[in-house]
Amino acid sequence: MPLSRLLAALCILLLPANMGAQELLDPPSVVLTDVPFELTLQGANQTSTQYEVRSADGAILAEGTILPEGVLVVTDLEIRSTEQLPLEVLIGDHSDELDPTLIPGWFSVLPPVLAILLALIFREVITALFAGVWLGALAVAGFNPLKATGRLIDQFVVPALTDADHVAILVFSLLLGGMVGIVARNGGTMGIVESVTPFARNAKRGKIATWAA
């Protein structure tokens, strides 16, 4: 009897784990209108799993089978209007509701355009980049300004600073900028200008001298 009870308990414990394996992995928080996006689905551990992706109006956007212990990437999914949201993702007997923020495709070019314009107007690159990233975070946060400020820190700034390659680029840029500043303070920039000034005798040579300096 103790052995049979132990086996029954193990079966009960393993069953939820097998059921819980059917899930939607890393769902997107933002989707662009009429721009294809992907969904990553994980099936059951022991058997093949049927899946469906349905829109709010009942249309089936995708369907198929996930192999045992498999992960399937469903591609070429498109949403044309908010009337199709939220999406219902059925994986076997497991159901997930996906309600991403839907924004027009042209909005995706606004963050870099804003950063470039602010950098040209105010000549302050860091502030311009910060504003551009904040505008992108605004879309991720569902156009909530306060929530966007929080997402700017925990989803963009902090993960970027924890990446070794990003930190290496940041340190290199700071060191390069510091070296240029030291050279300029020591008169190095003026020395370069004075060395090429005799060559700039006309407009054409002046342009070449400016490029060389």
Short mmCIF file of C-alpha atoms in Angstrom, two decimals:
data_model
loop_
_atom_site.label_atom_id
_atom_site.label_comp_id
_atom_site.label_asym_id
_atom_site.label_seq_id
_atom_site.Cartn_x
_atom_site.Cartn_y
_atom_site.Cartn_z
CA MET A 1 0.00 0.00 0.00
CA PRO A 2 2.69 2.58 0.81
CA LEU A 3 4.34 1.90 -2.58
CA SER A 4 1.07 2.32 -4.49
CA ARG A 5 0.33 5.55 -2.67
CA LEU A 6 3.81 6.82 -3.49
CA LEU A 7 3.33 6.03 -7.18
CA ALA A 8 -0.05 7.75 -7.18
CA ALA A 9 1.44 10.83 -5.55
CA LEU A 10 4.23 10.94 -8.14
CA CYS A 11 1.70 10.71 -10.97
CA ILE A 12 -0.30 13.57 -9.49
CA LEU A 13 2.84 15.70 -9.16
CA LEU A 14 4.04 14.96 -12.69
CA LEU A 15 0.68 15.57 -14.35
CA PRO A 16 0.53 19.35 -13.68
CA ALA A 17 4.13 19.69 -14.84
CA ASN A 18 3.23 18.02 -18.13
CA MET A 19 0.15 20.18 -18.51
CA GLY A 20 2.04 23.34 -17.58
CA ALA A 21 4.55 22.71 -20.34
CA GLN A 22 1.94 23.84 -22.87
CA GLU A 23 2.40 27.58 -22.94
CA LEU A 24 3.05 30.73 -24.93
CA LEU A 25 6.70 31.82 -24.61
CA ASP A 26 7.77 35.49 -24.59
CA PRO A 27 4.62 37.04 -26.11
CA PRO A 28 5.14 40.43 -27.79
CA SER A 29 3.92 43.48 -25.91
CA VAL A 30 3.76 45.65 -29.05
CA VAL A 31 2.57 44.76 -32.56
CA LEU A 32 2.67 46.97 -35.65
CA THR A 33 -0.37 47.21 -37.90
CA ASP A 34 -0.09 44.99 -41.00
CA VAL A 35 3.47 44.00 -40.05
CA PRO A 36 4.08 40.24 -39.56
CA PHE A 37 5.08 39.07 -36.09
CA GLU A 38 5.90 35.73 -34.48
CA LEU A 39 4.65 33.66 -31.55
CA THR A 40 6.70 30.94 -29.85
CA LEU A 41 4.64 28.00 -28.59
CA GLN A 42 5.74 25.11 -26.40
CA GLY A 43 3.87 21.81 -26.63
CA ALA A 44 3.32 18.94 -24.21
CA ASN A 45 6.17 16.70 -23.10
CA GLN A 46 4.74 13.33 -24.16
CA THR A 47 2.36 13.80 -27.08
CA SER A 48 1.82 16.00 -30.11
CA THR A 49 -0.21 19.12 -29.36
CA GLN A 50 -2.71 20.92 -31.55
CA TYR A 51 -2.64 24.71 -31.50
CA GLU A 52 -4.78 27.55 -32.82
CA VAL A 53 -4.38 31.31 -32.87
CA ARG A 54 -7.75 33.06 -33.02
CA SER A 55 -8.64 36.72 -33.25
CA ALA A 56 -11.39 38.38 -31.21
CA ASP A 57 -13.78 38.14 -34.17
CA GLY A 58 -13.35 34.35 -34.28
CA ALA A 59 -11.05 34.16 -37.31
CA ILE A 60 -8.31 31.52 -37.16
CA LEU A 61 -4.98 33.21 -37.89
CA ALA A 62 -2.88 30.04 -37.59
CA GLU A 63 -3.26 26.39 -36.64
CA GLY A 64 -1.18 23.24 -36.67
CA THR A 65 0.61 20.64 -34.57
CA ILE A 66 3.52 20.90 -32.15
CA LEU A 67 5.73 17.81 -31.86
CA PRO A 68 6.29 16.21 -28.43
CA GLU A 69 8.70 18.25 -26.27
CA GLY A 70 8.89 20.69 -29.16
CA VAL A 71 8.92 24.46 -29.50
CA LEU A 72 7.26 25.92 -32.57
CA VAL A 73 7.62 29.45 -33.94
CA VAL A 74 4.43 30.59 -35.66
CA THR A 75 5.32 33.21 -38.27
CA ASP A 76 3.53 35.62 -40.60
CA LEU A 77 0.83 36.63 -38.13
CA GLU A 78 -0.73 40.01 -38.91
CA ILE A 79 -3.23 42.27 -37.16
CA ARG A 80 -5.01 44.98 -39.11
CA SER A 81 -7.15 46.64 -36.43
CA THR A 82 -7.88 46.65 -32.71
CA GLU A 83 -11.13 44.79 -33.44
CA GLN A 84 -9.04 41.61 -33.81
CA LEU A 85 -7.68 41.94 -30.26
CA PRO A 86 -7.28 40.24 -27.90
CA LEU A 87 -5.92 37.08 -29.52
CA GLU A 88 -6.68 33.67 -28.05
CA VAL A 89 -3.85 31.14 -28.26
CA LEU A 90 -4.99 27.55 -27.73
CA ILE A 91 -2.26 24.95 -27.09
CA GLY A 92 -3.88 21.60 -26.42
CA ASP A 93 -6.22 22.20 -23.49
CA HIS A 94 -4.27 25.28 -22.39
CA SER A 95 -5.45 28.76 -23.36
CA ASP A 96 -3.62 32.10 -23.30
CA GLU A 97 -4.99 35.55 -24.03
CA LEU A 98 -2.67 37.92 -25.88
CA ASP A 99 -3.56 41.61 -25.91
CA PRO A 100 -0.54 43.57 -27.21
CA THR A 101 -0.47 47.28 -27.87
CA LEU A 102 -1.29 47.86 -31.54
CA ILE A 103 0.43 50.84 -33.13
CA PRO A 104 0.66 51.99 -36.77
CA GLY A 105 3.78 51.01 -38.68
CA TRP A 106 4.92 54.60 -39.23
CA PHE A 107 5.24 55.09 -35.46
CA SER A 108 8.30 52.83 -35.44
CA VAL A 109 10.38 55.50 -37.22
CA LEU A 110 9.46 58.29 -34.78
CA PRO A 111 11.95 57.42 -31.97
CA PRO A 112 15.09 57.63 -34.17
CA VAL A 113 13.75 60.69 -36.01
CA LEU A 114 13.08 62.43 -32.69
CA ALA A 115 16.55 61.57 -31.41
CA ILE A 116 18.22 62.91 -34.58
CA LEU A 117 16.20 66.14 -34.58
CA LEU A 118 16.86 66.85 -30.90
CA ALA A 119 20.57 66.14 -31.36
CA LEU A 120 20.74 68.61 -34.26
CA ILE A 121 18.71 71.29 -32.48
CA PHE A 122 20.16 71.16 -28.97
CA ARG A 123 23.56 69.58 -29.78
CA GLU A 124 23.12 67.21 -26.83
CA VAL A 125 23.34 63.58 -27.90
CA ILE A 126 22.65 61.86 -24.56
CA THR A 127 19.44 63.79 -23.93
CA ALA A 128 18.32 63.21 -27.54
CA LEU A 129 18.91 59.46 -27.29
CA PHE A 130 17.12 59.35 -23.94
CA ALA A 131 14.10 61.10 -25.46
CA GLY A 132 14.06 58.72 -28.44
CA VAL A 133 14.17 55.64 -26.22
CA TRP A 134 11.44 57.10 -24.00
CA LEU A 135 9.19 57.56 -27.03
CA GLY A 136 9.70 53.89 -27.91
CA ALA A 137 8.99 52.90 -24.31
CA LEU A 138 5.80 54.95 -24.51
CA ALA A 139 4.46 52.55 -27.16
CA VAL A 140 5.56 49.51 -25.15
CA ALA A 141 3.76 50.87 -22.08
CA GLY A 142 0.48 51.38 -23.93
CA PHE A 143 1.00 55.15 -24.27
CA ASN A 144 1.04 55.67 -20.51
CA PRO A 145 3.71 58.36 -19.81
CA LEU A 146 4.33 57.38 -16.17
CA LYS A 147 4.52 53.68 -16.97
CA ALA A 148 6.78 54.45 -19.94
CA THR A 149 9.28 56.17 -17.64
CA GLY A 150 9.45 53.05 -15.47
CA ARG A 151 9.78 50.73 -18.46
CA LEU A 152 12.53 52.98 -19.81
CA ILE A 153 14.64 52.15 -16.77
CA ASP A 154 13.92 48.47 -16.11
CA GLN A 155 13.41 47.21 -19.67
CA PHE A 156 15.88 49.29 -21.67
CA VAL A 157 18.52 51.20 -19.68
CA VAL A 158 19.36 48.59 -17.03
CA PRO A 159 19.48 45.58 -19.43
CA ALA A 160 21.63 47.61 -21.83
CA LEU A 161 24.12 48.48 -19.07
CA THR A 162 24.37 44.84 -17.95
CA ASP A 163 25.51 43.76 -21.42
CA ALA A 164 29.32 43.53 -21.56
CA ASP A 165 29.53 44.64 -25.21
CA HIS A 166 27.37 47.70 -24.56
CA VAL A 167 29.49 48.68 -21.55
CA ALA A 168 32.67 48.27 -23.62
CA ILE A 169 31.31 50.64 -26.28
CA LEU A 170 30.23 53.13 -23.61
CA VAL A 171 33.63 53.10 -21.89
CA PHE A 172 35.43 53.44 -25.23
CA SER A 173 33.26 56.41 -26.20
CA LEU A 174 33.87 58.12 -22.85
CA LEU A 175 37.62 57.55 -23.06
CA LEU A 176 37.74 58.79 -26.66
CA GLY A 177 35.73 61.89 -25.77
CA GLY A 178 37.96 62.57 -22.77
CA MET A 179 41.10 62.23 -24.88
CA VAL A 180 39.74 64.65 -27.49
CA GLY A 181 38.87 67.12 -24.72
CA ILE A 182 42.37 66.91 -23.23
CA VAL A 183 43.99 67.43 -26.64
CA ALA A 184 41.75 70.46 -27.28
CA ARG A 185 42.53 71.99 -23.85
CA ASN A 186 46.27 71.55 -24.46
CA GLY A 187 46.09 73.44 -27.74
CA GLY A 188 46.30 70.43 -29.99
CA THR A 189 43.29 71.46 -32.06
CA MET A 190 44.69 74.93 -32.61
CA GLY A 191 48.03 73.43 -33.59
CA ILE A 192 46.36 71.30 -36.26
CA VAL A 193 44.51 74.34 -37.61
CA GLU A 194 47.69 76.41 -37.76
CA SER A 195 49.55 73.60 -39.54
CA VAL A 196 47.02 73.40 -42.39
CA THR A 197 46.26 77.14 -42.64
CA PRO A 198 49.13 77.89 -45.09
CA PHE A 199 47.73 75.26 -47.46
CA ALA A 200 44.28 76.89 -47.59
CA ARG A 201 45.01 79.59 -50.21
CA ASN A 202 41.71 79.35 -52.07
CA ALA A 203 38.19 77.97 -51.59
CA LYS A 204 39.03 74.52 -52.93
CA ARG A 205 42.14 74.14 -50.80
CA GLY A 206 40.22 75.53 -47.84
CA LYS A 207 37.71 72.69 -48.10
CA ILE A 208 40.51 70.14 -48.36
CA ALA A 209 42.28 71.66 -45.36
CA THR A 210 39.06 71.59 -43.34
CA TRP A 211 38.55 67.93 -44.20
CA ALA A 212 42.18 67.08 -43.34
CA ALA A 213 42.02 68.94 -40.03
#
